[in-house]
Coordinates of C-alpha atoms (C1' of nucleotides) in Angstrom, one line a residue:
Chain G
M1 CA 10.6 13.0 21.5
S2 CA 7.3 14.5 22.6
D3 CA 4.8 13.0 25.0
L4 CA 2.2 12.8 22.3
R5 CA 0.5 9.4 22.4
V6 CA -2.0 8.5 19.7
R7 CA -3.6 5.2 18.7
F8 CA -5.4 3.5 15.9
A9 CA -8.1 1.1 17.2
P10 CA -9.7 -0.9 14.5
S11 CA -12.2 -3.6 15.2
P12 CA -11.3 -6.8 13.4
T13 CA -14.6 -7.4 11.7
G14 CA -13.4 -7.0 8.2
Y15 CA -10.6 -5.7 6.0
L16 CA -9.0 -2.2 6.4
H17 CA -11.2 0.1 4.5
I18 CA -10.5 3.5 3.0
G19 CA -11.8 5.5 6.0
G20 CA -10.0 3.5 8.6
A21 CA -6.8 3.7 6.6
R22 CA -7.1 7.5 6.6
T23 CA -7.6 7.6 10.2
A24 CA -4.6 5.4 10.8
L25 CA -2.6 7.5 8.5
F26 CA -3.5 10.8 10.3
N27 CA -2.5 9.2 13.6
Y28 CA 0.7 7.9 12.2
L29 CA 1.6 11.2 10.6
L30 CA 1.0 13.2 13.7
A31 CA 2.9 10.8 15.9
R32 CA 5.9 10.9 13.5
K33 CA 5.8 14.5 13.1
E34 CA 5.7 15.3 16.8
Q35 CA 7.9 12.3 17.5
G36 CA 5.3 10.9 19.7
T37 CA 4.2 7.4 20.1
F38 CA 1.7 5.6 17.7
I39 CA -0.1 2.6 19.3
L40 CA -2.1 0.0 17.6
R41 CA -5.0 -1.5 19.5
I42 CA -7.3 -4.2 18.3
E43 CA -10.9 -3.7 19.6
D44 CA -12.2 -7.2 19.6
T45 CA -14.8 -7.1 22.3
D46 CA -17.4 -8.2 19.8
V47 CA -16.6 -11.9 20.1
E48 CA -19.2 -12.8 17.5
R49 CA -17.7 -10.8 14.7
S50 CA -14.0 -10.5 15.5
T51 CA -11.8 -12.8 13.5
Q52 CA -8.0 -13.5 13.2
E53 CA -8.3 -13.2 9.5
S54 CA -9.4 -9.6 9.9
V55 CA -6.6 -8.8 12.2
D56 CA -4.1 -10.2 9.7
A57 CA -5.8 -8.3 6.9
I58 CA -5.6 -5.0 8.8
L59 CA -2.0 -5.6 9.7
Q60 CA -1.0 -6.3 6.2
A61 CA -2.8 -3.3 4.8
M62 CA -1.0 -1.1 7.4
D63 CA 2.3 -2.6 6.4
W64 CA 1.6 -2.1 2.7
L65 CA 0.8 1.6 3.4
G66 CA 4.0 1.9 5.5
L67 CA 2.2 2.7 8.7
S68 CA 4.4 1.3 11.4
Y69 CA 3.5 1.6 15.0
D70 CA 5.5 1.8 18.2
E71 CA 3.5 -0.2 20.6
G72 CA 1.1 -3.1 20.2
P73 CA -0.9 -4.5 18.7
F74 CA -2.8 -4.8 21.9
Y75 CA -5.9 -7.0 22.1
Q76 CA -8.8 -6.0 24.3
S77 CA -9.7 -9.6 24.6
D78 CA -6.5 -9.9 26.7
R79 CA -7.6 -7.3 29.1
Y80 CA -10.9 -8.6 30.3
D81 CA -9.8 -8.8 34.0
L82 CA -9.0 -5.1 33.9
Y83 CA -12.3 -4.2 32.6
K84 CA -14.2 -6.4 35.1
N85 CA -12.4 -4.7 38.0
K86 CA -13.4 -1.3 36.6
V87 CA -17.0 -2.4 36.3
R88 CA -16.9 -3.5 39.9
E89 CA -15.3 -0.3 41.0
L90 CA -18.1 1.8 39.4
L91 CA -20.7 -0.5 40.9
D92 CA -19.2 -0.2 44.3
K93 CA -19.0 3.6 44.0
G94 CA -22.7 3.7 43.0
L95 CA -21.6 5.2 39.6
A96 CA -23.1 2.2 37.7
Y97 CA -26.0 -0.1 38.3
R98 CA -27.5 -3.4 37.4
C99 CA -30.3 -3.3 34.8
Y100 CA -32.7 -6.2 34.5
C101 CA -34.7 -4.9 31.7
T102 CA -35.1 -7.5 28.9
Q103 CA -34.4 -7.1 25.3
Q104 CA -38.1 -7.0 24.5
E105 CA -38.8 -4.4 27.1
L106 CA -36.0 -2.2 25.7
D107 CA -37.3 -2.6 22.2
A108 CA -40.7 -1.6 23.3
K109 CA -39.4 1.5 25.2
R110 CA -37.4 2.5 22.2
E111 CA -40.3 2.3 19.9
A112 CA -42.5 4.2 22.2
A113 CA -40.0 7.0 22.6
L114 CA -39.6 7.2 18.8
Q115 CA -43.3 7.3 18.5
N116 CA -43.5 10.3 20.8
G117 CA -41.1 12.1 18.6
G118 CA -38.2 11.8 21.1
K119 CA -34.8 10.2 21.1
P120 CA -35.0 6.4 21.5
R121 CA -32.9 6.2 24.7
Y122 CA -33.1 4.2 27.9
D123 CA -35.5 5.7 30.4
G124 CA -33.6 4.7 33.5
T125 CA -36.0 2.2 34.9
C126 CA -33.5 0.3 36.9
R127 CA -31.3 3.3 37.8
E128 CA -32.7 3.7 41.3
R129 CA -33.5 0.1 41.9
T130 CA -32.0 -1.4 45.1
D131 CA -33.0 -5.0 45.0
Q132 CA -30.9 -7.6 43.2
P133 CA -33.2 -10.2 41.8
D134 CA -31.8 -13.5 40.6
A135 CA -32.0 -12.7 36.9
P136 CA -29.8 -11.8 34.0
Y137 CA -28.6 -8.3 34.0
V138 CA -26.4 -5.8 32.3
V139 CA -24.5 -3.1 34.0
R140 CA -25.2 0.5 33.0
F141 CA -23.2 3.6 33.6
K142 CA -25.0 6.3 35.5
T143 CA -24.7 9.3 33.2
P144 CA -25.1 12.6 34.9
H145 CA -28.5 14.2 34.2
E146 CA -27.7 17.7 35.0
G147 CA -25.6 20.2 33.1
S148 CA -23.8 19.6 29.9
T149 CA -20.7 17.9 28.5
A150 CA -18.4 19.8 26.2
F151 CA -15.0 19.3 24.8
N152 CA -12.8 21.2 22.5
D153 CA -12.3 19.2 19.3
R154 CA -9.0 19.8 17.6
I155 CA -10.7 19.7 14.2
K156 CA -14.2 20.9 14.8
G157 CA -13.9 23.2 17.7
T158 CA -16.1 23.2 20.8
I159 CA -18.9 20.6 20.9
T160 CA -21.5 20.8 23.6
V161 CA -24.3 18.4 24.4
E162 CA -26.8 18.7 27.2
N163 CA -26.5 15.7 29.6
A164 CA -30.2 15.4 29.5
E165 CA -29.8 14.2 25.9
L166 CA -27.7 11.2 27.1
D167 CA -28.9 8.0 28.5
D168 CA -27.3 5.3 30.6
L169 CA -25.0 3.3 28.5
I170 CA -24.5 -0.5 28.9
I171 CA -20.9 -1.1 29.9
Q172 CA -21.2 -4.8 30.6
R173 CA -23.4 -7.3 28.7
T174 CA -25.5 -10.0 30.1
D175 CA -22.8 -12.5 29.3
G176 CA -20.3 -10.5 31.4
N177 CA -18.4 -9.0 28.5
P178 CA -17.7 -5.3 28.5
T179 CA -18.8 -3.0 25.7
Y180 CA -16.9 -0.7 23.4
N181 CA -17.8 2.6 25.0
F182 CA -16.5 1.4 28.2
V183 CA -13.3 -0.4 27.3
V184 CA -12.3 2.4 24.9
V185 CA -12.2 4.8 27.9
I186 CA -10.2 2.4 30.1
D187 CA -7.7 1.6 27.4
D188 CA -7.3 5.1 26.2
A189 CA -6.6 6.1 29.8
E190 CA -4.5 3.2 30.8
M191 CA -2.4 3.5 27.7
Q192 CA -2.0 7.1 28.4
I193 CA -3.4 8.2 25.1
N194 CA -3.5 11.9 25.2
L195 CA -5.0 12.7 21.8
V196 CA -7.7 10.5 20.3
I197 CA -7.9 10.9 16.5
R198 CA -10.9 9.0 15.1
G199 CA -13.8 9.1 12.8
D200 CA -16.4 11.8 13.0
D201 CA -19.1 9.1 13.6
H202 CA -17.7 8.9 17.2
V203 CA -18.5 12.4 18.2
N204 CA -21.6 11.4 19.9
N205 CA -19.8 8.6 21.7
T206 CA -17.2 11.1 23.0
V207 CA -19.7 13.1 25.0
R208 CA -20.8 9.8 26.6
Q209 CA -17.2 8.7 27.3
I210 CA -16.1 11.9 28.9
P211 CA -18.2 11.3 32.0
M212 CA -16.8 7.9 32.3
F213 CA -13.2 9.1 32.3
Q214 CA -14.2 11.4 35.0
A215 CA -16.1 8.7 37.0
L216 CA -13.0 6.5 36.8
G217 CA -10.8 9.3 37.9
Y218 CA -8.9 9.5 34.6
Q219 CA -7.7 12.5 32.8
V220 CA -9.8 13.2 29.7
P221 CA -7.6 13.1 26.6
E222 CA -7.9 15.6 23.7
F223 CA -10.0 14.6 20.8
A224 CA -9.8 15.2 17.0
H225 CA -12.7 13.9 14.9
V226 CA -11.9 13.4 11.3
P227 CA -14.8 13.9 8.9
M228 CA -16.4 10.9 7.1
I229 CA -15.6 9.7 3.6
L230 CA -18.6 9.5 1.3
G231 CA -19.4 8.0 -2.0
A232 CA -20.2 9.9 -5.2
D233 CA -23.9 10.0 -4.1
K234 CA -22.9 11.6 -0.8
K235 CA -23.9 8.5 1.1
R236 CA -21.6 6.9 3.5
L237 CA -18.8 5.0 1.5
S238 CA -19.7 1.4 1.1
K239 CA -19.2 -1.6 -1.2
R240 CA -21.8 -0.1 -3.5
H241 CA -19.3 2.6 -4.4
G242 CA -16.7 0.1 -5.7
A243 CA -13.7 -1.1 -3.8
T244 CA -13.4 0.2 -0.3
S245 CA -10.8 -2.3 0.9
V246 CA -7.3 -0.8 0.8
M247 CA -5.7 -4.1 -0.3
V248 CA -8.0 -4.4 -3.2
Y249 CA -6.3 -1.4 -4.6
K250 CA -3.0 -3.2 -4.4
E251 CA -4.5 -5.9 -6.4
L252 CA -5.7 -3.4 -8.9
G253 CA -2.2 -2.2 -9.5
F254 CA -2.0 0.9 -7.2
L255 CA 1.1 2.0 -5.5
P256 CA 1.0 2.6 -1.7
E257 CA 2.4 6.0 -2.0
A258 CA -0.5 7.0 -4.4
M259 CA -3.0 5.7 -1.8
V260 CA -1.3 7.6 1.1
N261 CA -1.1 10.7 -1.0
Y262 CA -4.7 10.5 -2.0
L263 CA -6.0 9.7 1.4
V264 CA -4.2 12.5 3.1
R265 CA -5.5 15.1 0.6
L266 CA -9.0 13.9 1.2
G267 CA -9.7 16.3 4.0
W268 CA -6.3 17.8 4.5
S269 CA -4.5 20.4 2.5
Y270 CA -1.2 22.3 2.3
G271 CA -1.8 25.4 0.2
D272 CA -2.0 24.4 -3.5
E273 CA 0.3 21.4 -3.2
E274 CA -1.0 18.0 -4.4
I275 CA 2.0 15.8 -4.4
F276 CA 3.4 14.6 -1.0
S277 CA 5.8 11.8 -0.2
M278 CA 5.6 10.2 3.2
A279 CA 8.6 12.3 4.3
D280 CA 6.8 15.5 3.1
L281 CA 3.8 14.6 5.1
I282 CA 5.7 13.8 8.3
E283 CA 7.1 17.2 7.9
K284 CA 4.1 19.1 6.9
F285 CA 1.0 17.4 8.3
S286 CA -1.0 19.2 10.9
L287 CA -4.5 18.9 12.3
D288 CA -4.8 22.6 11.8
N289 CA -5.3 22.1 8.1
V290 CA -7.8 19.2 8.3
G291 CA -11.2 20.2 6.9
R292 CA -14.4 19.9 9.0
S293 CA -16.8 18.5 6.5
A294 CA -17.2 15.2 4.9
G295 CA -15.5 14.4 1.6
V296 CA -16.4 12.4 -1.5
F297 CA -14.0 9.6 -2.5
N298 CA -12.9 10.3 -6.0
P299 CA -11.3 7.2 -7.7
D300 CA -10.2 9.4 -10.7
K301 CA -7.9 11.5 -8.6
L302 CA -6.5 8.4 -7.0
L303 CA -5.8 7.1 -10.4
W304 CA -4.2 10.2 -11.4
L305 CA -1.9 10.1 -8.4
N306 CA -1.1 6.5 -9.2
E307 CA -0.2 7.5 -12.7
H308 CA 2.1 10.1 -11.3
Y309 CA 3.9 7.8 -9.1
I310 CA 4.3 5.2 -11.8
K311 CA 5.7 7.9 -14.0
T312 CA 8.2 9.1 -11.5
G313 CA 8.8 5.8 -9.7
E314 CA 12.2 4.1 -9.5
P315 CA 12.3 1.7 -12.4
A316 CA 14.0 -1.0 -10.5
R317 CA 11.4 -1.1 -7.8
L318 CA 8.6 -1.0 -10.3
A319 CA 10.3 -3.8 -12.2
G320 CA 10.0 -6.0 -9.2
L321 CA 6.3 -5.2 -8.7
L322 CA 5.6 -5.7 -12.4
A323 CA 7.4 -9.0 -12.4
D324 CA 5.2 -10.3 -9.6
I325 CA 2.1 -9.3 -11.3
L326 CA 3.2 -10.9 -14.6
E327 CA 4.1 -14.1 -12.9
G328 CA 0.8 -14.1 -11.1
Q329 CA -0.8 -14.0 -14.5
G330 CA 1.3 -17.0 -15.6
V331 CA 3.7 -15.1 -17.7
A332 CA 7.2 -16.5 -17.7
V333 CA 9.5 -13.6 -17.3
S334 CA 12.8 -15.1 -16.4
G335 CA 14.2 -15.6 -19.9
G336 CA 12.7 -12.5 -21.2
P337 CA 14.0 -8.9 -21.8
D338 CA 15.4 -6.9 -19.0
M339 CA 12.5 -5.9 -16.7
I340 CA 13.8 -2.5 -15.9
A341 CA 14.1 -1.6 -19.6
V342 CA 10.6 -2.9 -20.1
V343 CA 9.3 -0.7 -17.2
K344 CA 11.1 2.4 -18.7
T345 CA 9.2 2.0 -22.0
L346 CA 5.9 1.7 -20.2
Q347 CA 6.1 4.2 -17.3
E348 CA 4.6 7.1 -19.3
R349 CA 1.7 5.0 -20.7
A350 CA 0.3 3.0 -17.7
K351 CA -2.0 4.4 -15.0
T352 CA -1.7 1.2 -12.9
L353 CA 0.7 -1.7 -12.5
V354 CA -2.0 -4.0 -13.9
E355 CA -2.2 -1.8 -17.0
M356 CA 1.5 -1.8 -17.3
A357 CA 1.5 -5.6 -17.1
D358 CA -1.0 -5.7 -19.9
G359 CA 1.2 -3.5 -22.0
A360 CA 4.3 -5.6 -21.1
R361 CA 3.1 -9.0 -21.9
F362 CA 4.2 -9.0 -25.5
Y363 CA 7.8 -8.5 -24.4
F364 CA 7.7 -12.0 -22.9
E365 CA 5.3 -13.8 -25.2
A366 CA 5.3 -13.7 -28.9
P367 CA 1.8 -12.6 -30.2
A368 CA -0.3 -15.7 -30.4
D369 CA -2.2 -14.2 -33.2
Y370 CA -2.4 -10.7 -34.8
D371 CA -5.1 -8.2 -34.2
E372 CA -7.4 -8.9 -37.1
A373 CA -8.1 -5.4 -38.3
A374 CA -4.4 -4.5 -37.8
A375 CA -3.2 -7.5 -39.6
A376 CA -5.6 -6.8 -42.5
K377 CA -4.2 -3.3 -42.8
F378 CA -0.5 -3.6 -42.0
L379 CA 0.4 -7.3 -42.6
N380 CA -0.6 -8.0 -46.2
A381 CA 1.2 -8.8 -49.4
E382 CA 2.3 -5.2 -50.0
H383 CA 4.3 -5.2 -46.8
K384 CA 6.4 -8.2 -47.5
G385 CA 9.1 -5.9 -49.0
V386 CA 9.2 -3.7 -46.0
L387 CA 9.3 -6.7 -43.6
G388 CA 12.2 -8.2 -45.6
L389 CA 14.2 -5.0 -45.7
T390 CA 13.7 -4.5 -42.0
I391 CA 14.9 -8.0 -41.3
K392 CA 17.9 -7.5 -43.5
H393 CA 19.1 -4.2 -41.9
L394 CA 18.4 -5.2 -38.4
S395 CA 19.9 -8.6 -38.6
S396 CA 23.1 -7.2 -39.9
L397 CA 23.5 -5.0 -36.9
S398 CA 26.5 -5.9 -34.7
S399 CA 25.4 -3.4 -32.0
F400 CA 21.8 -3.1 -31.1
A401 CA 21.9 0.3 -29.4
L402 CA 19.0 2.7 -30.0
E403 CA 21.1 4.8 -32.3
D404 CA 22.0 1.7 -34.4
I405 CA 18.4 0.7 -34.7
E406 CA 17.4 4.1 -35.8
N407 CA 20.1 4.0 -38.5
A408 CA 18.9 0.6 -39.6
F409 CA 15.4 2.0 -40.0
K410 CA 16.8 5.0 -41.8
S411 CA 18.4 2.5 -44.3
V412 CA 15.0 0.8 -44.7
M413 CA 13.4 4.1 -45.4
E414 CA 16.0 5.0 -48.0
E415 CA 16.0 1.7 -49.8
S416 CA 12.1 1.4 -49.9
G417 CA 11.5 5.1 -50.4
L418 CA 8.8 4.9 -47.7
K419 CA 8.4 7.2 -44.7
F420 CA 8.5 5.8 -41.3
G421 CA 4.7 6.1 -41.0
K422 CA 4.5 3.4 -43.6
I423 CA 6.9 1.1 -41.9
G424 CA 6.4 1.5 -38.3
P425 CA 2.8 0.2 -38.0
T426 CA 3.8 -3.0 -39.9
V427 CA 6.7 -3.6 -37.7
R428 CA 4.6 -2.9 -34.6
V429 CA 1.9 -5.4 -35.5
A430 CA 4.6 -8.0 -36.3
L431 CA 6.4 -7.4 -33.0
T432 CA 3.5 -6.9 -30.7
G433 CA 0.5 -8.3 -32.4
G434 CA -1.4 -5.0 -32.2
T435 CA -1.4 -1.3 -33.0
V436 CA -0.6 0.0 -29.5
S437 CA 2.8 -0.1 -27.9
P438 CA 5.7 2.0 -26.9
S439 CA 7.9 3.6 -29.5
I440 CA 9.0 1.1 -32.1
Y441 CA 12.6 1.8 -31.6
D442 CA 12.3 1.2 -27.9
V443 CA 10.4 -2.0 -28.5
V444 CA 13.0 -3.3 -30.9
A445 CA 15.8 -2.4 -28.5
V446 CA 14.3 -4.0 -25.6
L447 CA 13.2 -7.1 -27.3
G448 CA 16.7 -7.7 -28.7
K449 CA 17.9 -8.7 -32.1
D450 CA 17.1 -12.4 -32.0
V451 CA 13.5 -12.0 -30.9
V452 CA 12.8 -9.1 -33.2
V453 CA 14.2 -10.9 -36.2
S454 CA 12.3 -14.1 -35.5
R455 CA 9.0 -12.3 -34.9
L456 CA 9.4 -10.3 -38.2
Q457 CA 10.3 -13.5 -40.0
R458 CA 7.2 -15.1 -38.5
A459 CA 5.0 -12.2 -39.6
L460 CA 6.5 -12.5 -43.1
D461 CA 5.7 -16.2 -43.1
A462 CA 2.2 -15.6 -41.9
I463 CA 1.5 -13.4 -44.9
G464 CA 2.5 -16.3 -47.1
Chain R
rG1 C1' -38.4 12.2 14.9
rU2 C1' -34.5 14.1 18.6
rC3 C1' -29.6 15.6 19.2
rC4 C1' -24.6 16.7 17.2
rC5 C1' -21.6 18.2 13.1
rU6 C1' -21.3 20.6 8.5
rA7 C1' -21.9 24.0 3.8
rU8 C1' -16.6 27.7 -2.1
rC9 C1' -16.5 24.8 -9.3
rG10 C1' -19.3 17.8 -10.8
rU11 C1' -15.2 16.2 -7.1
rC12 C1' -10.8 17.3 -3.6
rU13 C1' -9.7 22.0 -2.0
rA14 C1' -7.0 27.6 -1.2
rG15 C1' -9.0 31.9 0.7
rC16 C1' -12.6 32.7 6.1
rC17 C1' -9.9 33.2 12.5
rU18 C1' -6.8 38.8 11.5
rG19 C1' -13.5 41.8 6.3
rG20 C1' -11.1 45.4 0.9
rC21 C1' -5.1 42.3 -2.5
rC22 C1' -11.0 37.5 -4.7
rC23 C1' -16.2 40.0 -10.6
rA24 C1' -12.7 33.8 -5.9
rG25 C1' -6.7 30.5 -6.9
rG26 C1' -5.0 25.3 -7.5
rA27 C1' -5.9 20.0 -8.6
rC28 C1' -8.8 15.8 -10.7
rA29 C1' -12.5 15.0 -14.4
rC30 C1' -14.5 17.1 -18.9
rC31 C1' -14.0 19.9 -23.8
rG32 C1' -10.6 22.2 -27.6
rG33 C1' -5.7 22.9 -29.7
rC34 C1' -0.4 21.8 -30.2
rC35 C1' 3.4 17.9 -30.4
rU36 C1' 3.6 12.9 -32.6
rU37 C1' 5.8 6.3 -36.0
rU38 C1' 0.6 4.0 -32.8
rC39 C1' -1.3 4.6 -27.8
rA40 C1' 0.0 7.5 -24.3
rC41 C1' 3.1 11.6 -21.9
rG42 C1' 3.8 16.6 -22.2
rC43 C1' 2.4 21.7 -23.3
rC44 C1' -1.3 25.6 -24.2
rG45 C1' -6.3 27.2 -23.7
rG46 C1' -11.6 26.5 -22.2
rC47 C1' -15.9 25.2 -19.1
rG48 C1' -17.1 25.6 -14.0
rA49 C1' -18.5 27.5 -7.4
rC50 C1' -18.9 31.5 -2.6
rG51 C1' -26.9 27.1 -1.1
rG52 C1' -31.0 31.0 0.0
rG53 C1' -32.7 35.1 3.0
rG54 C1' -31.9 38.8 6.4
rG55 C1' -28.6 41.8 9.1
rU56 C1' -23.5 44.4 10.7
rU57 C1' -20.2 47.5 7.6
rC58 C1' -18.1 52.7 3.3
rG59 C1' -17.1 47.5 1.9
rA60 C1' -18.6 40.3 3.2
rA61 C1' -16.9 34.2 0.3
rU62 C1' -14.9 36.1 4.9
rC63 C1' -18.6 38.5 11.1
rC64 C1' -24.0 37.6 13.2
rC65 C1' -29.1 35.3 12.7
rC66 C1' -32.7 32.3 10.3
rC67 C1' -33.9 28.8 6.5
rU68 C1' -32.5 24.9 3.5
rG69 C1' -29.3 21.0 2.0
rG70 C1' -25.7 17.2 3.4
rG71 C1' -23.5 13.9 7.0
rG72 C1' -23.4 11.5 11.7
rA73 C1' -25.5 9.4 16.2
rC74 C1' -29.6 7.5 18.7
rG75 C1' -27.3 -1.2 19.4
rC76 C1' -26.3 -6.2 25.2
rC77 C1' -21.7 -3.1 17.1
rA78 C1' -17.3 -0.7 17.1

RNA sequence: GUCCCUAUCGUCUAGCCUGGCCCAGGACACCGGCCUUUCACGCCGGCGACGGGGGUUCGAAUCCCCCUGGGGACGCCA
C-alpha cells in the first residue's frame, strides 16, 4: 500500500469517450501498480448540461472496461457548502474579489483584446474596486501578476508560464455556483489527491490552479498531462471520426480487453510488446513510458487486437457473449448446437463478436434460401448423386465424432470417384446456404446428425 | 492573434536522457508468395520514416539554436 492517491473526474455531460477512457485507465493502472487509491469524482458543477443518464453511462463503461475504483463516486453537487466557504475565505483574505462587469462588457473587452493582437483575457477592471454596488456579480480569483508559475509535469517535464499571461478567473458564477477551475482545486486538495493525471488540454488550467492551491494553503499535487487523441485528419477526435463512445464499441462486438490494450498502447509503450492483459499492465505500466505528443486513433489496430482476443479467448466466455448477441438479434439459441462448439469453429474467422454472430446464425436457423449464385453452381441436378451418397453415409453413422465424419466423406469420395473439392461446396451450400463457413467437417459435427441429414435432404428436394 | 505543448514509416511506436552497436527495430494497414474443401487463420517476403536549416563533435535520429508543421488553451464548459 502506497500513499498514491489519483482520481478520474469526468463531467457527466455525455457518454464515456475514448479519450476519457484512456485517462481513466492510466489512473487506474498506476493506482493498482503502486497499490494506491483510485478515486472517482463526478464533476457536475455545470447544472445545465449534467445528467444522471450520463453518470450511469460513464459508470457502465468503466465497469465494462474493468476499471474499479476505491472511493466514490463523489458528486461535486453535494459539496457546494464547502466551495462557498472557500470562496468566502478568499474574499475575506482579499485573495478574491467581486466583479460586476456584465457579459456584454466582457465580450466587448475580449473582442478588443483579440483585435489588438493580444490574448483575450480579463483586464482586471474590478480588481481594485472597493465599493459593493447592489448588482449581480461574479467572484474572481486574484491571480498574481508578478513572476511565473511552473510545475514539473511527470510526462512533459517542466512547464512554465509567466503570470502576466494569466487573468483573474471566475470562481463563482452570478447564480452563486462555483466553477470548475475552483472546485477542482478544492476537491483535489481535500481528497488528498497527490498526483493528477488528466488530459493535455488541462495544461493551461494547471498553471491557473496552482496559485489557487497556494492561496488556499493547500499543498500542490503532482501533475501528469496525457496527450490528446486525434482523428485520422489530426484533428481532435470527434463524432466525425466514427464512434468515440466506448460503449458503442461494445455494441460493435469488441471485447473490453481489446479496448484496454488498444487504449494503453496509444501513447504508452513497453519495448516492442503489443499484447497486454490487465494483469500485465498493472505490473508494467509506468508514466515514464508515456509519450509526449498527441496520437491518432487507429480503428484498424483496435480491430486487430479484438481479432487477437477473440482468437485466444476462453470459448465458454465467448459463448455467453455470442449467445447474448444472437438472442438480441432474435435468433433462438436454446435448442441449437452447443454454443462452445460453435464458438470454436468461428474463433479464427471473426474479428468481432458481431461478425461471429453473423457467421454463427446458420447453426441455429436452417438457410431460408440458398445463395443464388452458389445454388446455381453447386446445387443442381448433377449434384443429386453426391447429396444422396452423403446422406447415406452420414445417416448410417452411429457415432458422430469428427473422425467418423471424415471416414463417411471418404466413403462418399470412393463411391462417387469425386475429390472432396467436388463434394464440399455442395454440402456447404446445403448446410449453410452459402459458400463461406468453417470447415465442412466441423460444421457437420457441430450441427449434429439429425440437422445435417434433414438439411441435405431439403437441398436434394429443392433441386427437384 | 497571444501563450503553452509537441515533432522517427500512412498510423501506433522502439531508439534520444547516458552521441558511435541505427544506411533506424517492432506492430497495424497495404502489396506479393506459401498453406488450403470455401472464407479465414497461419507462415514467409516486400513497401515504407529520423520535417527543414544552422551549429557542437572525429562522429548526431540522439546535444544546442532558428524555422516550419501539428495539437492545445484563451468560457459565468469541464
